[in-house]
Amino acid sequence: MESVTYVVAILIAIVVVLCAWKIVNTVWLRPKKLEKFLKDQGFKGNKYRFLYGDMKEVSMMFQQSKSKGKSKHINIDDGDEVLSHVVAFPRRSLQKHGRSYITWIGWNPRVSIMDPELNKELLTKINDFTKTKTNPFILLIATGLVTLEGDQWVKHRKLINPAFHVEKLKNMVPAFHLSCSEMLSKWEMLVPTNRSCELDVWPYFQALTSDVISRTAFGSSYKEGIRIFELIREQSVHANDALQSFYIPGSRFLPTKRNMRMKAIDKEVKMSIRSIINKKLKAMKAGEGTYDDLLGIMLESNMKEVEQHRNKSHGMTINEVIEECKLFYFAGQETTSSLLVWTMVLLSRHQEWQSRAREEVFNVLGDKDIDVDGLNHLKVVNMIFYEVLRLYPPILGLARGVHKDITLGGFSLPSGTQIGLPIMLIHYDEQLWGSDAKKFNPDRFSEGISNATKNKLIYFPFGWGPRICIGQNFALLEAKIALAMILKRFTFDFSPSYVHAPISILTLQPQYGAHLILRKL
């Protein structure tokens, strides 16, 4: 009996030693080895600090920017000040360490590269440079296309593509128009004739884009969709807070107030979407359903794929459809509302461009019903949107992971390295864009994106390559309709209470809203 106890004790001791060794290797020995290897490659950065890396500093700088207060707003015309506020840590790293620098995400090194050719390779070879492991709290907002890899990603992309085909988007124009009309009717009730009115347009754009995605995703169930949007918006705030602190593996299972609320939101969202899907499937089977909305198109595409191969594994499960619907909500709403609010802000600052855009809208569209063909001729509006997306991209950066030793350009990158693509820093870079890189100048896009970028990968607000955002045409079409309708009815300028304070809450948003003075035409 004693011998058995002795053997068990030895085994337990061995397990404890092995676990301890693994922990020490993960949080200290491996990071220090990677640090030396990357610095020998020419990457510079802060020294690795035990467990937290740079995350304490990143969080501190974010909180400093967030807590500046309304009295210390950012000069909208000072691009350096905007960068220092929005991407404080990456900008300081770029200035201090050069154009290839290391950031420690906990014990994982992330190398950020400003080279357009290397970034093109990075976004093209999607099997070599994969998505980084996502913080588990982010997964509660949505998974689907943004997180999938390999064959699963290929399958989902194929099944969802039909929903975003140009011809399908044309069918959604009436829904876009209806939602915009309802928003503008509210504005007209608030703005007296021949007088002006101060209005925070940011919550209206959030409501507009949630209404649009609800109508176009779920058709007649859009009212139920609004509740889903509200929950996902709350979820994004919780997730953003979680991202600003160091993630300890397994901490999401702790019964904290935030964890419990995030799980409750996730459960309610999934139940609501499942109910909508079941209603849609029942109607479709009875021959009563329509395939005009995103959900209907996706379900039809899914059913055809399963029938063609006579195998359910070729289609998506209901849970996978639910996750893609959650992604519609978050990405579809957040991207377009961000684009619209920063467009209104920059056109308030640059009245000459507001006048040029309005003149073009009247000349091209006149009193006609808005259609895709007419919208395609709005060259000035396109230039403005491209420049807004350059200066205020919805997503500030992308990250990719290396899961085997690999070469990128002249760099040898070991397995386990992350690679960052600092979108906003690249968009503002004077070496890449010229001396006016930090200034609002839509004329740079007068001959299109390729000419403005000299065919270099220095502009990618929606990502780039095979994994480019599937909904970018949806977002731009919605924004174009909304802006055209606004320009035909109102002029707008800054309110004295406007405070320029862009902040990233997963997407780039105005921290204190967008208070503008509206006047009826």
Short mmCIF file of C-alpha atoms in Angstrom, two decimals:
data_model
loop_
_atom_site.label_atom_id
_atom_site.label_comp_id
_atom_site.label_asym_id
_atom_site.label_seq_id
_atom_site.Cartn_x
_atom_site.Cartn_y
_atom_site.Cartn_z
CA MET A 1 0.00 0.00 0.00
CA GLU A 2 2.84 2.35 0.89
CA SER A 3 4.56 1.61 -2.41
CA VAL A 4 1.37 2.54 -4.33
CA THR A 5 1.09 5.80 -2.39
CA TYR A 6 4.77 6.50 -3.10
CA VAL A 7 4.28 5.92 -6.87
CA VAL A 8 1.19 8.15 -6.93
CA ALA A 9 3.06 10.88 -5.09
CA ILE A 10 5.94 10.68 -7.58
CA LEU A 11 3.51 10.85 -10.52
CA ILE A 12 1.76 13.88 -9.03
CA ALA A 13 5.14 15.54 -8.45
CA ILE A 14 6.13 14.88 -12.07
CA VAL A 15 2.84 16.34 -13.34
CA VAL A 16 3.29 19.42 -11.15
CA VAL A 17 6.86 19.91 -12.36
CA LEU A 18 5.83 19.49 -16.01
CA CYS A 19 2.95 21.97 -15.61
CA ALA A 20 5.23 24.43 -13.85
CA TRP A 21 7.81 24.06 -16.62
CA LYS A 22 5.17 24.62 -19.28
CA ILE A 23 3.94 27.77 -17.54
CA VAL A 24 7.47 29.13 -17.09
CA ASN A 25 8.27 28.35 -20.71
CA THR A 26 5.05 30.01 -21.95
CA VAL A 27 5.23 33.24 -19.95
CA TRP A 28 9.01 33.76 -19.75
CA LEU A 29 11.50 31.48 -21.58
CA ARG A 30 9.71 31.39 -24.95
CA PRO A 31 8.92 35.16 -25.03
CA LYS A 32 12.57 36.00 -24.20
CA LYS A 33 13.77 33.63 -26.93
CA LEU A 34 11.37 35.17 -29.48
CA GLU A 35 12.41 38.66 -28.34
CA LYS A 36 16.08 37.97 -29.10
CA PHE A 37 15.27 36.32 -32.42
CA LEU A 38 13.05 39.20 -33.61
CA LYS A 39 15.54 41.86 -32.50
CA ASP A 40 18.27 40.04 -34.41
CA GLN A 41 15.96 40.38 -37.45
CA GLY A 42 15.89 44.17 -37.00
CA PHE A 43 12.61 44.58 -35.12
CA LYS A 44 12.71 46.99 -32.20
CA GLY A 45 10.34 47.48 -29.30
CA ASN A 46 9.97 47.54 -25.54
CA LYS A 47 11.61 44.75 -23.59
CA TYR A 48 9.27 41.90 -22.74
CA ARG A 49 7.74 42.45 -19.31
CA PHE A 50 6.60 39.40 -17.39
CA LEU A 51 3.06 38.24 -18.11
CA TYR A 52 1.54 41.58 -19.19
CA GLY A 53 3.96 42.64 -21.91
CA ASP A 54 2.83 46.07 -23.15
CA MET A 55 -0.82 45.64 -22.20
CA LYS A 56 -0.70 47.75 -19.02
CA GLU A 57 0.78 50.64 -21.00
CA VAL A 58 -1.67 50.17 -23.89
CA SER A 59 -4.61 50.21 -21.45
CA MET A 60 -3.27 53.21 -19.56
CA MET A 61 -2.82 55.28 -22.74
CA PHE A 62 -6.30 54.32 -23.95
CA GLN A 63 -7.84 55.35 -20.63
CA GLN A 64 -5.94 58.65 -20.71
CA SER A 65 -7.34 59.42 -24.15
CA LYS A 66 -10.83 58.36 -23.09
CA SER A 67 -10.80 60.48 -19.94
CA LYS A 68 -9.51 63.73 -21.46
CA GLY A 69 -12.95 65.23 -21.13
CA LYS A 70 -14.95 67.60 -23.29
CA SER A 71 -12.81 70.59 -22.38
CA LYS A 72 -9.74 69.04 -24.05
CA HIS A 73 -11.12 68.13 -27.43
CA ILE A 74 -8.88 67.24 -30.36
CA ASN A 75 -8.06 69.71 -33.13
CA ILE A 76 -9.80 68.19 -36.16
CA ASP A 77 -7.26 69.82 -38.51
CA ASP A 78 -4.23 68.41 -36.68
CA GLY A 79 -3.63 64.87 -37.94
CA ASP A 80 -0.82 64.28 -35.46
CA GLU A 81 -3.11 65.17 -32.59
CA VAL A 82 -5.82 62.85 -33.94
CA LEU A 83 -3.32 59.98 -34.16
CA SER A 84 -1.98 60.66 -30.67
CA HIS A 85 -5.52 60.45 -29.34
CA VAL A 86 -6.83 57.45 -31.30
CA VAL A 87 -3.77 55.20 -31.70
CA ALA A 88 -1.52 56.56 -28.95
CA PHE A 89 0.57 53.46 -28.23
CA PRO A 90 1.14 52.32 -31.85
CA ARG A 91 2.05 55.88 -32.90
CA ARG A 92 4.57 56.23 -30.10
CA SER A 93 6.03 52.83 -30.96
CA LEU A 94 6.40 53.90 -34.61
CA GLN A 95 8.16 57.12 -33.60
CA LYS A 96 10.39 55.45 -31.02
CA HIS A 97 11.26 52.14 -32.68
CA GLY A 98 10.90 52.71 -36.43
CA ARG A 99 8.72 51.26 -39.17
CA SER A 100 9.04 47.62 -38.05
CA TYR A 101 8.29 47.45 -34.34
CA ILE A 102 7.27 44.92 -31.68
CA THR A 103 4.26 45.14 -29.38
CA TRP A 104 3.87 42.58 -26.61
CA ILE A 105 0.28 41.34 -26.41
CA GLY A 106 0.71 39.67 -23.06
CA TRP A 107 3.47 37.10 -23.67
CA ASN A 108 2.90 37.04 -27.45
CA PRO A 109 5.00 39.32 -29.68
CA ARG A 110 3.24 41.22 -32.48
CA VAL A 111 5.44 42.78 -35.16
CA SER A 112 3.86 45.70 -37.02
CA ILE A 113 5.03 46.46 -40.55
CA MET A 114 4.53 49.63 -42.59
CA ASP A 115 5.85 48.16 -45.87
CA PRO A 116 3.10 48.00 -48.58
CA GLU A 117 4.68 45.06 -50.45
CA LEU A 118 4.99 42.94 -47.31
CA ASN A 119 1.43 43.78 -46.29
CA LYS A 120 0.19 42.74 -49.74
CA GLU A 121 1.91 39.38 -49.33
CA LEU A 122 0.51 39.08 -45.83
CA LEU A 123 -3.11 39.61 -46.96
CA THR A 124 -2.78 37.48 -50.09
CA LYS A 125 -1.33 34.29 -48.60
CA ILE A 126 -4.25 33.59 -46.29
CA ASN A 127 -3.20 29.99 -45.58
CA ASP A 128 0.26 31.02 -44.39
CA PHE A 129 -0.84 34.10 -42.45
CA THR A 130 -4.02 33.26 -40.59
CA LYS A 131 -6.28 35.13 -38.20
CA THR A 132 -4.80 35.53 -34.74
CA LYS A 133 -6.49 33.79 -31.85
CA THR A 134 -9.36 36.05 -30.90
CA ASN A 135 -9.97 37.16 -27.33
CA PRO A 136 -12.83 34.87 -26.16
CA PHE A 137 -14.90 37.90 -25.13
CA ILE A 138 -14.94 39.08 -28.77
CA LEU A 139 -16.35 35.71 -29.85
CA LEU A 140 -19.51 36.52 -27.89
CA ILE A 141 -20.23 39.34 -30.37
CA ALA A 142 -19.90 37.21 -33.49
CA THR A 143 -17.83 34.49 -35.11
CA GLY A 144 -18.47 33.30 -38.67
CA LEU A 145 -16.49 34.62 -41.64
CA VAL A 146 -14.29 36.92 -39.55
CA THR A 147 -12.88 34.06 -37.46
CA LEU A 148 -13.07 30.98 -39.69
CA GLU A 149 -10.07 29.52 -41.54
CA GLY A 150 -9.38 27.02 -44.30
CA ASP A 151 -12.19 24.89 -45.74
CA GLN A 152 -14.74 26.24 -43.26
CA TRP A 153 -14.06 29.81 -44.37
CA VAL A 154 -14.24 28.81 -48.05
CA LYS A 155 -17.60 27.10 -47.49
CA HIS A 156 -19.15 30.02 -45.60
CA ARG A 157 -17.84 32.59 -48.08
CA LYS A 158 -19.32 30.61 -50.97
CA LEU A 159 -22.73 30.27 -49.28
CA ILE A 160 -22.95 33.90 -48.18
CA ASN A 161 -21.61 35.52 -51.38
CA PRO A 162 -25.00 35.41 -53.20
CA ALA A 163 -26.55 37.64 -50.52
CA PHE A 164 -24.12 40.45 -51.43
CA HIS A 165 -24.28 40.13 -55.22
CA VAL A 166 -24.80 43.47 -56.99
CA GLU A 167 -28.21 42.44 -58.33
CA LYS A 168 -29.37 41.41 -54.84
CA LEU A 169 -28.16 44.73 -53.42
CA LYS A 170 -30.22 46.59 -56.03
CA ASN A 171 -33.31 44.88 -54.62
CA MET A 172 -32.47 46.27 -51.19
CA VAL A 173 -32.48 49.92 -52.30
CA PRO A 174 -36.18 50.41 -51.36
CA ALA A 175 -35.40 49.21 -47.81
CA PHE A 176 -32.43 51.60 -47.60
CA HIS A 177 -34.60 54.43 -48.90
CA LEU A 178 -37.45 53.71 -46.48
CA SER A 179 -35.19 53.68 -43.43
CA CYS A 180 -33.48 56.92 -44.50
CA SER A 181 -36.85 58.59 -45.18
CA GLU A 182 -38.07 57.72 -41.70
CA MET A 183 -34.92 59.19 -40.13
CA LEU A 184 -35.13 62.40 -42.19
CA SER A 185 -38.81 62.80 -41.35
CA LYS A 186 -37.81 62.93 -37.69
CA TRP A 187 -35.15 65.53 -38.49
CA GLU A 188 -37.65 67.68 -40.42
CA MET A 189 -40.02 67.67 -37.46
CA LEU A 190 -37.20 68.93 -35.23
CA VAL A 191 -35.86 71.62 -37.57
CA PRO A 192 -38.24 74.61 -37.87
CA THR A 193 -38.80 76.16 -41.31
CA ASN A 194 -36.34 78.99 -42.08
CA ARG A 195 -34.53 78.28 -38.83
CA SER A 196 -31.85 75.95 -37.57
CA CYS A 197 -31.67 73.24 -34.94
CA GLU A 198 -28.84 71.58 -33.04
CA LEU A 199 -28.91 67.81 -33.37
CA ASP A 200 -26.61 65.00 -32.27
CA VAL A 201 -26.67 62.95 -35.48
CA TRP A 202 -24.66 60.01 -34.07
CA PRO A 203 -27.54 58.15 -32.31
CA TYR A 204 -29.71 58.74 -35.40
CA PHE A 205 -27.11 57.08 -37.62
CA GLN A 206 -26.82 54.18 -35.20
CA ALA A 207 -30.60 53.75 -35.30
CA LEU A 208 -30.66 54.16 -39.09
CA THR A 209 -28.04 51.52 -39.81
CA SER A 210 -29.55 49.08 -37.32
CA ASP A 211 -32.94 49.60 -38.95
CA VAL A 212 -31.43 49.02 -42.41
CA ILE A 213 -29.62 45.84 -41.41
CA SER A 214 -32.75 44.62 -39.63
CA ARG A 215 -34.95 45.15 -42.69
CA THR A 216 -32.45 43.78 -45.20
CA ALA A 217 -31.38 40.85 -43.05
CA PHE A 218 -34.74 39.75 -41.68
CA GLY A 219 -37.38 41.42 -43.84
CA SER A 220 -40.69 41.69 -42.01
CA SER A 221 -39.04 40.79 -38.69
CA TYR A 222 -37.04 44.01 -38.53
CA LYS A 223 -38.72 45.24 -35.32
CA GLU A 224 -37.56 42.13 -33.54
CA GLY A 225 -34.16 42.77 -35.10
CA ILE A 226 -33.88 46.16 -33.44
CA ARG A 227 -33.78 44.48 -30.03
CA ILE A 228 -30.97 42.21 -31.26
CA PHE A 229 -29.00 45.25 -32.35
CA GLU A 230 -29.37 46.94 -28.96
CA LEU A 231 -28.06 43.84 -27.24
CA ILE A 232 -25.09 43.49 -29.60
CA ARG A 233 -24.23 47.17 -29.11
CA GLU A 234 -24.16 46.61 -25.33
CA GLN A 235 -22.09 43.48 -25.90
CA SER A 236 -19.51 45.43 -27.92
CA VAL A 237 -19.01 47.89 -25.05
CA HIS A 238 -18.37 45.03 -22.61
CA ALA A 239 -16.03 43.32 -25.09
CA ASN A 240 -14.07 46.53 -25.68
CA ASP A 241 -13.58 46.95 -21.92
CA ALA A 242 -12.31 43.37 -21.76
CA LEU A 243 -9.84 44.03 -24.57
CA GLN A 244 -8.23 46.89 -22.66
CA SER A 245 -7.12 44.57 -19.89
CA PHE A 246 -4.83 41.55 -19.91
CA TYR A 247 -6.75 38.33 -20.57
CA ILE A 248 -6.01 35.48 -18.20
CA PRO A 249 -6.91 32.13 -19.81
CA GLY A 250 -10.12 30.79 -18.34
CA SER A 251 -11.14 34.11 -16.75
CA ARG A 252 -14.24 34.29 -18.93
CA PHE A 253 -15.69 31.44 -16.87
CA LEU A 254 -15.50 33.36 -13.61
CA PRO A 255 -18.93 34.50 -12.31
CA THR A 256 -18.14 38.21 -12.49
CA LYS A 257 -20.89 40.75 -13.17
CA ARG A 258 -19.55 41.47 -16.68
CA ASN A 259 -19.10 37.82 -17.59
CA MET A 260 -22.60 36.92 -16.46
CA ARG A 261 -24.13 39.85 -18.36
CA MET A 262 -22.23 38.98 -21.55
CA LYS A 263 -23.38 35.37 -21.37
CA ALA A 264 -26.99 36.46 -20.77
CA ILE A 265 -26.85 38.79 -23.79
CA ASP A 266 -25.36 36.05 -25.96
CA LYS A 267 -28.10 33.64 -24.93
CA GLU A 268 -30.91 36.13 -25.64
CA VAL A 269 -29.45 37.14 -29.02
CA LYS A 270 -29.10 33.52 -30.14
CA MET A 271 -32.64 32.67 -29.02
CA SER A 272 -34.08 35.69 -30.87
CA ILE A 273 -32.21 34.92 -34.10
CA ARG A 274 -33.09 31.23 -33.88
CA SER A 275 -36.77 32.19 -33.58
CA ILE A 276 -36.53 34.40 -36.68
CA ILE A 277 -34.73 31.65 -38.63
CA ASN A 278 -37.33 29.05 -37.67
CA LYS A 279 -40.14 31.36 -38.84
CA LYS A 280 -38.32 32.00 -42.10
CA LEU A 281 -37.68 28.29 -42.73
CA LYS A 282 -41.31 27.43 -41.97
CA ALA A 283 -42.55 30.09 -44.39
CA MET A 284 -40.10 28.99 -47.09
CA LYS A 285 -41.16 25.35 -46.80
CA ALA A 286 -44.79 26.41 -47.08
CA GLY A 287 -43.95 28.39 -50.20
CA GLU A 288 -44.75 31.65 -48.44
CA GLY A 289 -41.23 32.96 -47.85
CA THR A 290 -39.37 35.50 -49.94
CA TYR A 291 -35.67 35.39 -50.67
CA ASP A 292 -35.17 39.16 -50.92
CA ASP A 293 -33.58 39.64 -47.50
CA LEU A 294 -30.08 38.51 -46.53
CA LEU A 295 -31.32 35.70 -44.31
CA GLY A 296 -33.63 34.32 -47.01
CA ILE A 297 -30.89 34.46 -49.66
CA MET A 298 -28.41 32.77 -47.34
CA LEU A 299 -30.86 30.02 -46.34
CA GLU A 300 -31.77 29.40 -49.98
CA SER A 301 -28.08 29.19 -50.94
CA ASN A 302 -27.50 26.82 -48.04
CA MET A 303 -30.39 24.52 -48.98
CA LYS A 304 -29.27 24.35 -52.63
CA GLU A 305 -25.76 23.39 -51.56
CA VAL A 306 -27.05 20.60 -49.31
CA GLU A 307 -29.43 19.30 -52.00
CA GLN A 308 -26.76 19.38 -54.68
CA HIS A 309 -24.31 17.29 -52.65
CA ARG A 310 -26.98 15.37 -50.70
CA ASN A 311 -24.90 15.91 -47.61
CA LYS A 312 -25.61 18.31 -44.75
CA SER A 313 -21.88 18.79 -44.13
CA HIS A 314 -21.74 20.85 -47.34
CA GLY A 315 -24.09 23.42 -45.80
CA MET A 316 -24.14 25.45 -42.61
CA THR A 317 -25.73 24.31 -39.38
CA ILE A 318 -28.39 26.46 -37.72
CA ASN A 319 -25.82 27.54 -35.12
CA GLU A 320 -23.47 28.65 -37.90
CA VAL A 321 -26.29 30.60 -39.58
CA ILE A 322 -27.01 32.28 -36.23
CA GLU A 323 -23.36 33.38 -35.91
CA GLU A 324 -23.37 34.81 -39.45
CA CYS A 325 -26.56 36.73 -38.62
CA LYS A 326 -24.89 38.16 -35.51
CA LEU A 327 -22.00 39.22 -37.73
CA PHE A 328 -24.44 40.93 -40.16
CA TYR A 329 -25.68 42.97 -37.24
CA PHE A 330 -22.39 44.01 -35.77
CA ALA A 331 -20.31 44.59 -38.91
CA GLY A 332 -23.17 45.89 -41.05
CA GLN A 333 -24.34 48.42 -38.52
CA GLU A 334 -21.05 49.57 -37.03
CA THR A 335 -19.19 50.14 -40.31
CA THR A 336 -21.85 52.25 -42.01
CA SER A 337 -22.76 54.37 -38.99
CA SER A 338 -19.07 55.15 -38.48
CA LEU A 339 -18.65 56.15 -42.14
CA LEU A 340 -21.74 58.37 -42.11
CA VAL A 341 -20.96 60.21 -38.89
CA TRP A 342 -17.36 61.04 -39.87
CA THR A 343 -18.54 62.11 -43.32
CA MET A 344 -21.00 64.57 -41.75
CA VAL A 345 -18.29 65.81 -39.37
CA LEU A 346 -15.70 66.39 -42.10
CA LEU A 347 -18.22 68.01 -44.45
CA SER A 348 -19.20 70.33 -41.60
CA ARG A 349 -15.55 71.35 -41.33
CA HIS A 350 -15.02 71.56 -45.11
CA GLN A 351 -18.07 73.44 -46.37
CA GLU A 352 -16.69 73.71 -49.92
CA TRP A 353 -16.82 69.92 -50.26
CA GLN A 354 -20.31 69.82 -48.79
CA SER A 355 -21.42 72.30 -51.47
CA ARG A 356 -19.68 70.34 -54.25
CA ALA A 357 -21.33 67.11 -53.13
CA ARG A 358 -24.77 68.73 -52.87
CA GLU A 359 -24.44 70.28 -56.33
CA GLU A 360 -23.49 66.91 -57.80
CA VAL A 361 -26.43 65.17 -56.10
CA PHE A 362 -28.91 67.68 -57.53
CA ASN A 363 -27.32 67.58 -61.00
CA VAL A 364 -27.13 63.79 -61.21
CA LEU A 365 -30.22 62.69 -59.28
CA GLY A 366 -32.48 65.75 -59.47
CA ASP A 367 -35.98 64.90 -58.30
CA LYS A 368 -35.80 61.33 -59.59
CA ASP A 369 -36.14 58.29 -57.38
CA ILE A 370 -32.74 57.14 -56.18
CA ASP A 371 -31.46 54.10 -58.02
CA VAL A 372 -28.12 52.30 -58.27
CA ASP A 373 -27.36 53.59 -61.77
CA GLY A 374 -27.73 57.21 -60.65
CA LEU A 375 -25.69 56.61 -57.51
CA ASN A 376 -22.86 55.16 -59.60
CA HIS A 377 -22.43 58.58 -61.25
CA LEU A 378 -21.78 60.40 -57.97
CA LYS A 379 -18.04 60.84 -58.46
CA VAL A 380 -17.53 63.62 -55.88
CA VAL A 381 -19.49 61.70 -53.24
CA ASN A 382 -17.30 58.65 -53.92
CA MET A 383 -14.14 60.74 -53.54
CA ILE A 384 -15.40 62.09 -50.22
CA PHE A 385 -16.23 58.62 -48.88
CA TYR A 386 -12.81 57.27 -49.89
CA GLU A 387 -11.08 60.13 -48.09
CA VAL A 388 -13.25 59.78 -44.97
CA LEU A 389 -12.43 56.06 -44.86
CA ARG A 390 -8.74 56.91 -45.21
CA LEU A 391 -8.69 59.35 -42.31
CA TYR A 392 -11.30 57.64 -40.11
CA PRO A 393 -11.28 53.91 -40.95
CA PRO A 394 -13.87 51.92 -38.96
CA ILE A 395 -11.22 49.39 -37.89
CA LEU A 396 -7.84 50.78 -36.82
CA GLY A 397 -5.75 47.72 -37.62
CA LEU A 398 -5.64 44.04 -38.57
CA ALA A 399 -3.61 41.17 -37.15
CA ARG A 400 -2.42 37.87 -38.55
CA GLY A 401 -0.68 34.89 -37.00
CA VAL A 402 2.24 32.68 -38.04
CA HIS A 403 1.83 29.00 -37.18
CA LYS A 404 5.06 27.76 -38.73
CA ASP A 405 8.51 29.24 -39.28
CA ILE A 406 8.14 31.40 -42.37
CA THR A 407 9.84 34.13 -44.40
CA LEU A 408 8.14 37.45 -45.12
CA GLY A 409 10.24 39.67 -47.37
CA GLY A 410 13.67 39.73 -45.75
CA PHE A 411 12.35 38.71 -42.34
CA SER A 412 12.38 35.22 -40.84
CA LEU A 413 9.40 34.91 -38.55
CA PRO A 414 9.20 32.05 -36.04
CA SER A 415 6.02 30.12 -35.31
CA GLY A 416 3.88 31.90 -32.74
CA THR A 417 4.63 35.41 -33.98
CA GLN A 418 1.73 37.77 -34.64
CA ILE A 419 1.88 40.40 -37.40
CA GLY A 420 0.06 43.71 -37.13
CA LEU A 421 -1.17 45.88 -39.99
CA PRO A 422 -1.69 49.36 -38.50
CA ILE A 423 -4.33 50.63 -40.94
CA MET A 424 -4.70 54.13 -39.51
CA LEU A 425 -0.94 54.72 -39.22
CA ILE A 426 -0.46 53.60 -42.83
CA HIS A 427 -3.34 55.81 -44.01
CA TYR A 428 -1.71 58.87 -42.37
CA ASP A 429 1.88 58.11 -43.37
CA GLU A 430 3.61 60.94 -45.25
CA GLN A 431 6.24 58.62 -46.72
CA LEU A 432 3.45 56.71 -48.44
CA TRP A 433 0.88 59.46 -49.18
CA GLY A 434 2.92 62.65 -49.44
CA SER A 435 3.15 65.81 -47.36
CA ASP A 436 -0.65 66.28 -47.19
CA ALA A 437 -1.27 62.76 -45.82
CA LYS A 438 -2.81 64.08 -42.60
CA LYS A 439 -5.12 66.55 -44.38
CA PHE A 440 -8.65 66.07 -45.74
CA ASN A 441 -8.26 66.15 -49.53
CA PRO A 442 -10.80 64.08 -51.52
CA ASP A 443 -9.18 65.31 -54.76
CA ARG A 444 -6.46 62.71 -54.23
CA PHE A 445 -9.08 60.12 -55.32
CA SER A 446 -10.23 62.05 -58.42
CA GLU A 447 -8.74 59.36 -60.67
CA GLY A 448 -9.71 56.45 -58.45
CA ILE A 449 -8.06 54.46 -55.69
CA SER A 450 -5.36 52.86 -57.85
CA ASN A 451 -4.09 56.22 -59.05
CA ALA A 452 -4.18 57.73 -55.55
CA THR A 453 -2.19 54.83 -54.10
CA LYS A 454 0.10 54.38 -57.13
CA ASN A 455 -1.03 50.73 -57.07
CA LYS A 456 0.55 50.18 -53.67
CA LEU A 457 -1.27 48.56 -50.77
CA ILE A 458 -1.50 51.66 -48.61
CA TYR A 459 -5.31 51.93 -48.45
CA PHE A 460 -7.45 49.14 -47.03
CA PRO A 461 -10.29 50.38 -44.79
CA PHE A 462 -12.24 47.16 -45.55
CA GLY A 463 -9.21 44.88 -45.52
CA TRP A 464 -7.76 43.50 -48.75
CA GLY A 465 -7.21 40.29 -50.71
CA PRO A 466 -9.36 37.15 -50.53
CA ARG A 467 -10.63 38.07 -47.06
CA ILE A 468 -11.72 41.60 -47.96
CA CYS A 469 -14.96 42.57 -46.18
CA ILE A 470 -17.84 40.83 -47.95
CA GLY A 471 -20.23 43.65 -47.05
CA GLN A 472 -18.25 46.66 -48.30
CA ASN A 473 -20.54 47.28 -51.29
CA PHE A 474 -23.56 46.99 -49.00
CA ALA A 475 -22.07 49.59 -46.61
CA LEU A 476 -21.08 52.03 -49.37
CA LEU A 477 -24.45 51.76 -51.12
CA GLU A 478 -26.33 52.42 -47.89
CA ALA A 479 -24.07 55.36 -47.00
CA LYS A 480 -24.40 56.85 -50.48
CA ILE A 481 -28.20 56.76 -50.37
CA ALA A 482 -28.27 58.28 -46.88
CA LEU A 483 -25.84 61.10 -47.72
CA ALA A 484 -27.59 61.92 -51.00
CA MET A 485 -30.95 62.20 -49.23
CA ILE A 486 -29.46 64.35 -46.45
CA LEU A 487 -27.73 66.72 -48.89
CA LYS A 488 -30.99 67.24 -50.81
CA ARG A 489 -32.84 68.36 -47.66
CA PHE A 490 -30.34 69.95 -45.27
CA THR A 491 -27.18 71.97 -44.88
CA PHE A 492 -25.14 71.30 -41.77
CA ASP A 493 -22.32 72.84 -39.75
CA PHE A 494 -20.65 72.37 -36.37
CA SER A 495 -22.56 73.24 -33.25
CA PRO A 496 -20.62 75.24 -30.61
CA SER A 497 -21.08 72.17 -28.39
CA TYR A 498 -19.36 69.80 -30.85
CA VAL A 499 -16.29 68.12 -29.34
CA HIS A 500 -13.96 66.26 -31.66
CA ALA A 501 -12.97 63.12 -29.76
CA PRO A 502 -12.79 60.00 -31.96
CA ILE A 503 -12.41 56.83 -29.92
CA SER A 504 -12.27 53.15 -30.80
CA ILE A 505 -14.98 51.02 -29.23
CA LEU A 506 -14.18 48.12 -31.56
CA THR A 507 -14.99 50.60 -34.34
CA LEU A 508 -14.06 54.29 -34.54
CA GLN A 509 -16.83 56.40 -32.98
CA PRO A 510 -17.36 59.97 -31.70
CA GLN A 511 -16.97 59.75 -27.92
CA TYR A 512 -19.27 62.70 -27.23
CA GLY A 513 -21.58 62.35 -30.21
CA ALA A 514 -21.73 64.61 -33.27
CA HIS A 515 -23.60 67.80 -32.42
CA LEU A 516 -24.33 69.68 -35.65
CA ILE A 517 -26.50 72.64 -36.69
CA LEU A 518 -29.01 71.55 -39.34
CA ARG A 519 -30.89 73.93 -41.65
CA LYS A 520 -33.61 73.00 -44.13
CA LEU A 521 -32.99 73.82 -47.76
#
